[in-house]
Short mmCIF file of C-alpha atoms (C1' of nucleotides) in Angstrom, two decimals:
data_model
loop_
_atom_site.label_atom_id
_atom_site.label_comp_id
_atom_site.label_asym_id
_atom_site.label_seq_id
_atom_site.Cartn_x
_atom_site.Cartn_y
_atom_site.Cartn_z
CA UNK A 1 6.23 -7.05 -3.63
CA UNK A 2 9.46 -5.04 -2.11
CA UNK A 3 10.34 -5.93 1.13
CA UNK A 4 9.71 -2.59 2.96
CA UNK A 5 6.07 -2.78 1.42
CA UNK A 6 5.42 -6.10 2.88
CA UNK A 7 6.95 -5.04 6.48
CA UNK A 8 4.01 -2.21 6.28
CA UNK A 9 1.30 -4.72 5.63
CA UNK A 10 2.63 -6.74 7.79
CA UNK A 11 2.52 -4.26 10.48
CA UNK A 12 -1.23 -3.04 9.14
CA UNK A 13 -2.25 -6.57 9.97
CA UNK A 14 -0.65 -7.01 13.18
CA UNK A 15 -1.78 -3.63 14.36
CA UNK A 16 -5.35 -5.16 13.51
CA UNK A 17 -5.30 -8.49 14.75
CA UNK A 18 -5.39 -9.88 11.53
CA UNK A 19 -3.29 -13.45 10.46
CA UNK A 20 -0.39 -12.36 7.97
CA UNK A 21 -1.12 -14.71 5.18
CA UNK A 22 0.01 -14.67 1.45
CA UNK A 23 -3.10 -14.03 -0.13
CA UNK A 24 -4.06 -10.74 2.00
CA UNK A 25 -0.92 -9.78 1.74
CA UNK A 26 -1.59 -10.30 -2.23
CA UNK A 27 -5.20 -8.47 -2.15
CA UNK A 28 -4.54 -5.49 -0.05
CA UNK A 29 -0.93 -5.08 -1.93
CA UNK A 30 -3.01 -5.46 -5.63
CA UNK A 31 -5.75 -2.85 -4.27
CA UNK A 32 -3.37 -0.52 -3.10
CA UNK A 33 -1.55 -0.18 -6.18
CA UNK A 34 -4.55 0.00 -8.82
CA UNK A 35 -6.98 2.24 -7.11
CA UNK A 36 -9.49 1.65 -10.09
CA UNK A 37 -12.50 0.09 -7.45
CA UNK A 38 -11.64 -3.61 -8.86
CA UNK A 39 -14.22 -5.75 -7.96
CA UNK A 40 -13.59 -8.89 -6.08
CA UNK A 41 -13.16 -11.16 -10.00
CA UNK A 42 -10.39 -9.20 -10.95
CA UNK A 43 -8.59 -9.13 -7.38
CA UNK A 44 -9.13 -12.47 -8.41
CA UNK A 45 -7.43 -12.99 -11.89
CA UNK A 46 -4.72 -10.43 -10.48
CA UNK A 47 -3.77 -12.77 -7.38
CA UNK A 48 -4.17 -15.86 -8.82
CA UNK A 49 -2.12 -15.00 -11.75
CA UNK A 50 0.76 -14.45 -9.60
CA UNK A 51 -0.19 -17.55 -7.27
CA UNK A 52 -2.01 -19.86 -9.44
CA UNK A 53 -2.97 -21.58 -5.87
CA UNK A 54 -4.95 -18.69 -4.96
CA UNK A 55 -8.57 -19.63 -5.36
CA UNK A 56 -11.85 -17.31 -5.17
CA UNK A 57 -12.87 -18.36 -2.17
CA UNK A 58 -10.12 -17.16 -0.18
CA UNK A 59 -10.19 -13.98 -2.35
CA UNK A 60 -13.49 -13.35 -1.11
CA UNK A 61 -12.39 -13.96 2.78
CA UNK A 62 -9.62 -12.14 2.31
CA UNK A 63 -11.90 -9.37 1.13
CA UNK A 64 -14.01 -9.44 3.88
CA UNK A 65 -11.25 -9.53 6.24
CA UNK A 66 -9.71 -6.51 4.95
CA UNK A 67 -13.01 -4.69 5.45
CA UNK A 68 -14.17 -5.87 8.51
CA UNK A 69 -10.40 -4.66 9.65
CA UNK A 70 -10.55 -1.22 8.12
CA UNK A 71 -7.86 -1.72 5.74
CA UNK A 72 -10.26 -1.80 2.25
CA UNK A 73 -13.89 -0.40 2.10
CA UNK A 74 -16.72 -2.14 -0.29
CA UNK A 75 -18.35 0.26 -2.53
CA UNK A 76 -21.66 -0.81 -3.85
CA UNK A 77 -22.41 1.31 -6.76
CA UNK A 78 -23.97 -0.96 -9.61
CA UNK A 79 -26.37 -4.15 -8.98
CA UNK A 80 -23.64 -6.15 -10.62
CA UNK A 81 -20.57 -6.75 -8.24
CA UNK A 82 -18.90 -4.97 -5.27
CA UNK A 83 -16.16 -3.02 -5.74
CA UNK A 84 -12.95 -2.45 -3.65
CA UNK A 85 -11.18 0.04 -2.40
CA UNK A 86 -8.05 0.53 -0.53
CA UNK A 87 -8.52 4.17 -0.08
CA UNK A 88 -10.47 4.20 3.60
CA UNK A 89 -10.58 8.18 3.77
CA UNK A 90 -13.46 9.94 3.17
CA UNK A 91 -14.00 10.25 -0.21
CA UNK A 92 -17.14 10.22 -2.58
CA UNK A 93 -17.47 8.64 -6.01
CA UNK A 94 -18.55 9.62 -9.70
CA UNK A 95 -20.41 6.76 -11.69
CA UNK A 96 -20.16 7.27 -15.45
CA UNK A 97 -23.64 5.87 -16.58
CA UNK A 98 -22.64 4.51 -20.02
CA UNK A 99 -18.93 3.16 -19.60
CA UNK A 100 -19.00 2.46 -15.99
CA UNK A 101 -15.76 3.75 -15.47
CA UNK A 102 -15.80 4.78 -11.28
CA UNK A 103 -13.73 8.15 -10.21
CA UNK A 104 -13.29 9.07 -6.56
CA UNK A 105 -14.45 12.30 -5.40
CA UNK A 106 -12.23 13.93 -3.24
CA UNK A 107 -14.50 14.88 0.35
CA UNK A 108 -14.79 18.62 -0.13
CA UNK A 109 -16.61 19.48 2.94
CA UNK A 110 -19.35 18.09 5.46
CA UNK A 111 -22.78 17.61 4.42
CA UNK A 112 -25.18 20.14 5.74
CA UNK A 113 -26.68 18.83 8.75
CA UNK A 114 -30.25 17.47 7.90
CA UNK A 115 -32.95 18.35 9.91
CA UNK A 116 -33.08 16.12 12.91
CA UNK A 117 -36.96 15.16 11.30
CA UNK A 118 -35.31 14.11 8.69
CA UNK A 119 -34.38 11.02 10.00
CA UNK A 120 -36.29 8.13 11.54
CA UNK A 121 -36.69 8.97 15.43
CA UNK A 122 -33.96 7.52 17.77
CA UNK A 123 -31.64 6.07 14.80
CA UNK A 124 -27.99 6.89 15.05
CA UNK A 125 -25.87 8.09 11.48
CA UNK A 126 -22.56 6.47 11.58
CA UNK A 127 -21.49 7.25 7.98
CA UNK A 128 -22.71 8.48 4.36
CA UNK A 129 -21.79 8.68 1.00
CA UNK A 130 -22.76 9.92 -1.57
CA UNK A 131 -22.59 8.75 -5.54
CA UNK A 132 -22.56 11.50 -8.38
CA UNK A 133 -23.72 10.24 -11.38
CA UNK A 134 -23.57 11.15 -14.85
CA UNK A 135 -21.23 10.69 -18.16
CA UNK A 136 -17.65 10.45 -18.31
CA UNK A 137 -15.71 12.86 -20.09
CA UNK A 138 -14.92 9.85 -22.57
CA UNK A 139 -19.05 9.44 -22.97
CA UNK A 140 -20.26 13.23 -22.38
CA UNK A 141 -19.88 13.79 -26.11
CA UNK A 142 -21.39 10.68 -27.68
CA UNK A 143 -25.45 10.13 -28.31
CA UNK A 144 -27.38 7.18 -27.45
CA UNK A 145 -26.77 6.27 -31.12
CA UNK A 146 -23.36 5.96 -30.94
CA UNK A 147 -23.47 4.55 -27.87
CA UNK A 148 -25.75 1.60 -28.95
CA UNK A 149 -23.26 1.27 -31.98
CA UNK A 150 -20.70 0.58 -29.53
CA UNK B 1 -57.59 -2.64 -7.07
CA UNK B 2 -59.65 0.00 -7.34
CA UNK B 3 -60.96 1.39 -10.85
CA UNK B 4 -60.15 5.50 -10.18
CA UNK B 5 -56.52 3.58 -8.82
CA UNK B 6 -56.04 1.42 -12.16
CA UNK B 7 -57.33 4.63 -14.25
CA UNK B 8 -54.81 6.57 -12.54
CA UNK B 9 -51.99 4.01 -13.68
CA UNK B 10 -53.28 3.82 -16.95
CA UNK B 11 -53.05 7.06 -17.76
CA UNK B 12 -49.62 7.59 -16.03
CA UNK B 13 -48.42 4.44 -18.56
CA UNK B 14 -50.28 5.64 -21.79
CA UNK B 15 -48.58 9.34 -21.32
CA UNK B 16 -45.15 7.61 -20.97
CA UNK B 17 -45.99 5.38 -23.50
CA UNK B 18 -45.66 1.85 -21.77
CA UNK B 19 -48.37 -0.40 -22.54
CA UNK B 20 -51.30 -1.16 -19.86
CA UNK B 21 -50.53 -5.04 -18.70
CA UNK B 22 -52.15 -6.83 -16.21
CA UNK B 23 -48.35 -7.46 -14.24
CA UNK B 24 -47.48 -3.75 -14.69
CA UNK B 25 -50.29 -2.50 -13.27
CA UNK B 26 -49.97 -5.21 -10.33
CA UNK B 27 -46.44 -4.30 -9.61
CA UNK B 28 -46.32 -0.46 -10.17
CA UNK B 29 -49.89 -0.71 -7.43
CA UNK B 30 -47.75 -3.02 -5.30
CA UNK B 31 -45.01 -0.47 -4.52
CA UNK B 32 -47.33 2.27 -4.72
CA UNK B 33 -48.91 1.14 -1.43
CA UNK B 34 -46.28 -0.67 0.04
CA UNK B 35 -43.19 1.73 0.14
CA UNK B 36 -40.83 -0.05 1.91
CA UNK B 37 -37.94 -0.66 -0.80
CA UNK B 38 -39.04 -4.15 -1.76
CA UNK B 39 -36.31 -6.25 -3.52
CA UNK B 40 -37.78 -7.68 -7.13
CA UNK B 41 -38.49 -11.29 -5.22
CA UNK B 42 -40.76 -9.20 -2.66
CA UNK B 43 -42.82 -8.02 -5.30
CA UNK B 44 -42.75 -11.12 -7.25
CA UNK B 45 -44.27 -12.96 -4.17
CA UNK B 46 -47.23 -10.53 -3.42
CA UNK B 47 -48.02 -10.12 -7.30
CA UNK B 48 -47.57 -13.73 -7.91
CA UNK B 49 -50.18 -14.33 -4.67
CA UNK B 50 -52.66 -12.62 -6.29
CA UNK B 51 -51.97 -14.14 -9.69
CA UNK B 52 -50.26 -17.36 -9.80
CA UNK B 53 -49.60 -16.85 -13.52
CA UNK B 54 -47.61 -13.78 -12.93
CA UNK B 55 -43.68 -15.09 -13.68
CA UNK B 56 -40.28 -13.90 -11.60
CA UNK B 57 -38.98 -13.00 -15.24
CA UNK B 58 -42.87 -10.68 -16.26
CA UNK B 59 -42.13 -9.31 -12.32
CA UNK B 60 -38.46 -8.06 -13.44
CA UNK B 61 -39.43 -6.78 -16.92
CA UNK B 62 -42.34 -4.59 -15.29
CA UNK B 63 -40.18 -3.65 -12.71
CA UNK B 64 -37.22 -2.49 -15.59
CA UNK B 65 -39.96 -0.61 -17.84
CA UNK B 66 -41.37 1.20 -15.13
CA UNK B 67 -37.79 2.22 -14.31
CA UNK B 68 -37.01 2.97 -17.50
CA UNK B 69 -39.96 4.93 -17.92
CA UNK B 70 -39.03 7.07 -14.62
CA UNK B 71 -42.23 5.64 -12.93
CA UNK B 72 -40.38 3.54 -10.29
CA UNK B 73 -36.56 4.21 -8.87
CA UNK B 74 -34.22 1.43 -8.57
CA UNK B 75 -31.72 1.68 -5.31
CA UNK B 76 -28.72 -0.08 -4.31
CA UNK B 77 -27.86 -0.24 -0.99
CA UNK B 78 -26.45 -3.77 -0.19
CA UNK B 79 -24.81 -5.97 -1.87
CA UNK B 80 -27.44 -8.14 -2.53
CA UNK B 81 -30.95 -7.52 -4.07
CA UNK B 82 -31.80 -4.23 -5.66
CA UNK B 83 -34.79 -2.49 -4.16
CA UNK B 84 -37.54 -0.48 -5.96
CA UNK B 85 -38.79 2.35 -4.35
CA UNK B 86 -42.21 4.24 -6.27
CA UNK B 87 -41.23 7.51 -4.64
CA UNK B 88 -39.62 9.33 -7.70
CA UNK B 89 -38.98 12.64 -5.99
CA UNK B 90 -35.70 13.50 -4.82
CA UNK B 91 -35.02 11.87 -1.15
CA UNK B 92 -32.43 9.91 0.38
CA UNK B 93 -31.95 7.18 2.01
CA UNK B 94 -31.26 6.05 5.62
CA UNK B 95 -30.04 1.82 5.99
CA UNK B 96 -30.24 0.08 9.49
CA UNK B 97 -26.87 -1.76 9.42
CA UNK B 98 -27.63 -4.59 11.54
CA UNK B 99 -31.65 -4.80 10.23
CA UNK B 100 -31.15 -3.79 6.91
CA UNK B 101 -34.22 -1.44 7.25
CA UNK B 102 -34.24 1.24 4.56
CA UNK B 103 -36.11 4.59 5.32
CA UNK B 104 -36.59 7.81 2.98
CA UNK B 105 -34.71 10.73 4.15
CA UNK B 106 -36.00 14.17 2.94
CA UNK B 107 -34.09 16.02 1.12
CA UNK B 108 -33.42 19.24 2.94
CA UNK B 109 -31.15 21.09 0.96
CA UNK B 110 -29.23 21.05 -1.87
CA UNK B 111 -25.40 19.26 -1.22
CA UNK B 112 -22.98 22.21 -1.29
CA UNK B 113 -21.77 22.38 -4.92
CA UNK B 114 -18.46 20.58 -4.67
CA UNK B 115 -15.38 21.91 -6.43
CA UNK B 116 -15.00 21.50 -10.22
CA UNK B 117 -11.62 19.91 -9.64
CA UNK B 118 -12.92 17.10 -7.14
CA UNK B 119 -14.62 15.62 -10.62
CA UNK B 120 -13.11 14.15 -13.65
CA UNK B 121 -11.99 16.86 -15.73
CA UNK B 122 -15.08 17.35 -18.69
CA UNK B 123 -17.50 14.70 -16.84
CA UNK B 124 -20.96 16.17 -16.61
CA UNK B 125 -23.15 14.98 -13.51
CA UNK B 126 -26.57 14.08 -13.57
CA UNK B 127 -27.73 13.03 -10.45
CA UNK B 128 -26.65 11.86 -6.65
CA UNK B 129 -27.71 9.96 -4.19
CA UNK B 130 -26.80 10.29 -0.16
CA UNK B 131 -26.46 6.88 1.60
CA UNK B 132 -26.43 7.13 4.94
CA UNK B 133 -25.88 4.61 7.53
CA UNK B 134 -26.00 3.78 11.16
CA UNK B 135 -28.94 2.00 13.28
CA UNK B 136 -32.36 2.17 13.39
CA UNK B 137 -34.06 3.33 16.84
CA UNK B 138 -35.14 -0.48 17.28
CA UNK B 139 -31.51 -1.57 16.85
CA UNK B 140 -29.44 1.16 18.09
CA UNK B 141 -29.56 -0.15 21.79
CA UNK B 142 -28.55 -3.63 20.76
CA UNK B 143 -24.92 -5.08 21.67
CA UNK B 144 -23.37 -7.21 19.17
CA UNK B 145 -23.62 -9.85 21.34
CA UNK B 146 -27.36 -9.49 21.12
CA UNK B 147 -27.21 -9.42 17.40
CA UNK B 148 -25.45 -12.61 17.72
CA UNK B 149 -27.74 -14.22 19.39
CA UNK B 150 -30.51 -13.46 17.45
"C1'" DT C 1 -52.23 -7.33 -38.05
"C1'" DT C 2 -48.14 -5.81 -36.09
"C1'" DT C 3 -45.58 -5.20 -32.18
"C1'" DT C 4 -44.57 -5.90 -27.70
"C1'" DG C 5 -45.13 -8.45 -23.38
"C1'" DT C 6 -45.79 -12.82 -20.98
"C1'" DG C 7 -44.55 -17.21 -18.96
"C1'" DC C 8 -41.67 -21.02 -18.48
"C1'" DA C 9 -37.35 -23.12 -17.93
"C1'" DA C 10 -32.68 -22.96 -18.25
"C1'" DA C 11 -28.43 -20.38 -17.88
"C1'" DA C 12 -25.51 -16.97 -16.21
"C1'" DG C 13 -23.05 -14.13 -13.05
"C1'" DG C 14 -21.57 -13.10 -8.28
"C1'" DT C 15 -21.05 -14.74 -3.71
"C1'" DT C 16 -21.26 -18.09 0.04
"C1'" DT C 17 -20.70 -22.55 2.27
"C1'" DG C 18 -18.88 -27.22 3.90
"C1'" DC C 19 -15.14 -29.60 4.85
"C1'" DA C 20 -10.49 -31.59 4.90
"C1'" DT C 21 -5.95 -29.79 4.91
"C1'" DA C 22 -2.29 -26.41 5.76
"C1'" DC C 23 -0.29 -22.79 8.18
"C1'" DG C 24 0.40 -18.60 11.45
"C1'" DA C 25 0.86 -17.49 16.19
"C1'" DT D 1 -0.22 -27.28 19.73
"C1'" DC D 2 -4.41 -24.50 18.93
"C1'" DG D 3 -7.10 -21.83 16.29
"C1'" DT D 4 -7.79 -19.78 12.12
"C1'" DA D 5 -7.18 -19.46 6.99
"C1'" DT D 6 -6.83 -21.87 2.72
"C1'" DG D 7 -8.42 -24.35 -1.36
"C1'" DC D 8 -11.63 -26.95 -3.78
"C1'" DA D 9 -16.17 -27.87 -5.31
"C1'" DA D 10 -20.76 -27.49 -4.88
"C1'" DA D 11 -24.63 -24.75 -3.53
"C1'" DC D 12 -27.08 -20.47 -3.45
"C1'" DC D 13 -29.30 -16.31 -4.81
"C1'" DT D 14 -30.39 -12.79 -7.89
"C1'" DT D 15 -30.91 -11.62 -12.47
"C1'" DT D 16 -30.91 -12.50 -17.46
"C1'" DT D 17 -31.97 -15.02 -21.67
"C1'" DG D 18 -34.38 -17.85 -25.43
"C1'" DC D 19 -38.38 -19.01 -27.27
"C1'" DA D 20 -43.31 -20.17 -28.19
"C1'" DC D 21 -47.57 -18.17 -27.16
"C1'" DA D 22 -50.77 -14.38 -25.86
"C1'" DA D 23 -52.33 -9.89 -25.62
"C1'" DA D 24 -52.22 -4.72 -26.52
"C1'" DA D 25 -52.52 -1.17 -29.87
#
DNA sequence: TTTTGTGCAAAAGGTTTGCATACGA
DNA sequence: TCGTATGCAAACCTTTTGCACAAAA
């Protein structure tokens, strides 16, 4: 990790109360540069390969940490595992059905404002997001057959 | 269960062609009249009350044909369990953040068709789901200190 | 009679926890 | 020094799998 890169982390942290520690420096610095929602096994193997001392455990806290902080956001999009993000700004995401691949959706404007009725009396929105789904354009051209052929 | 209920289920299997079991029946009637986005061991509990013999592993088949089927919709909202809602028609949902209490939210409009360029270039979408979150009327007076202690 | 589903137990992910030790502030 | 994070292993929870048996069509 350059220098100047782990001065703004650093500062990220500090800003946020949060210990500066080598493995969220490692997490956050991995998640920021491969903004492909990694889920928290392959923050993982990425960390750990670099610091073999790194367990999963710690992954995980860091994980949390991050969130909890602002820094990352979890994205739960399949019932497998959560996903991670270092991209915090409003943003939306496409599921490909078959391959599983996830895209962001740039925020393109504010949802229409739901009826008031719509919502369960007296509960307060903080955020929403909302999950396209669909096929890939890898997967939009191949049938169920091919797709069970692999 | 009534008979005109179990007729009704019957016919709504045979037409997607699912065969009538006891445990499908049992779990499709289940979230019928209980819509509160039960997880699978929810419905595994109350169907397995009424008939010890019914297993977790019959409880998550059923609950995977029906989805399959389109009978039953399976939503992710946390990071744990998935939920299975037997409202098919388009909605939303609304989560309590501190209860974890999921409500329907109509769907009132359309979402604004979002530019072409905000998806993968030759991805075709299918469906989407809003997620929106914030706190229930029963929680949305409570400090955090409350929600710490209990 | 053929095909598909059931039920049981065991296994497989993903995530969390308990605790002694190490480290940041 | 004090308080928090780390690292390890074991536990936990949800979901899937393998297989013999039972039931639906």
């Amino acid at each position: 990790m350059r220098v100047s890169q782990r001065q703004k982390l650093a500062a990220a942290f500090r800003t946020r109360a949060l210990r500066c520690t080598p493995p969220r420096y490692a997490v956050l610095d991995y998640l920021l540069r491969n903004p492909v929602h990694a889920t928290a096994e392959e923050v993982f193997r990425a960390v750990n390969e670099t610091d073999p001392r790194a367990s999963r455990a710690t992954v995980y806290n860091s994980l949390h940490a991050l969130t909890r902080a602002g820094l990352v956001r979890e994205v739960l999009l399949d019932g497998k595992a959560a996903r991670f993000d270092a991209n915090v700004h409003r943003h939306h995401h496409f599921v490909c059905e078959r391959c599983g691949a996830v895209k962001d959706v740039a925020a393109w404007t504010a949802l229409p404002r739901p009826p008031l009725a719509a919502f369960p009396a007296g509960s307060v929105v903080e955020t929403y997001e909302v999950v396209f789904r669909g096929r890939c354009a890898g997967c939009s051209g191949a049938t169920d057959l091919e797709e069970r052929n692999g």
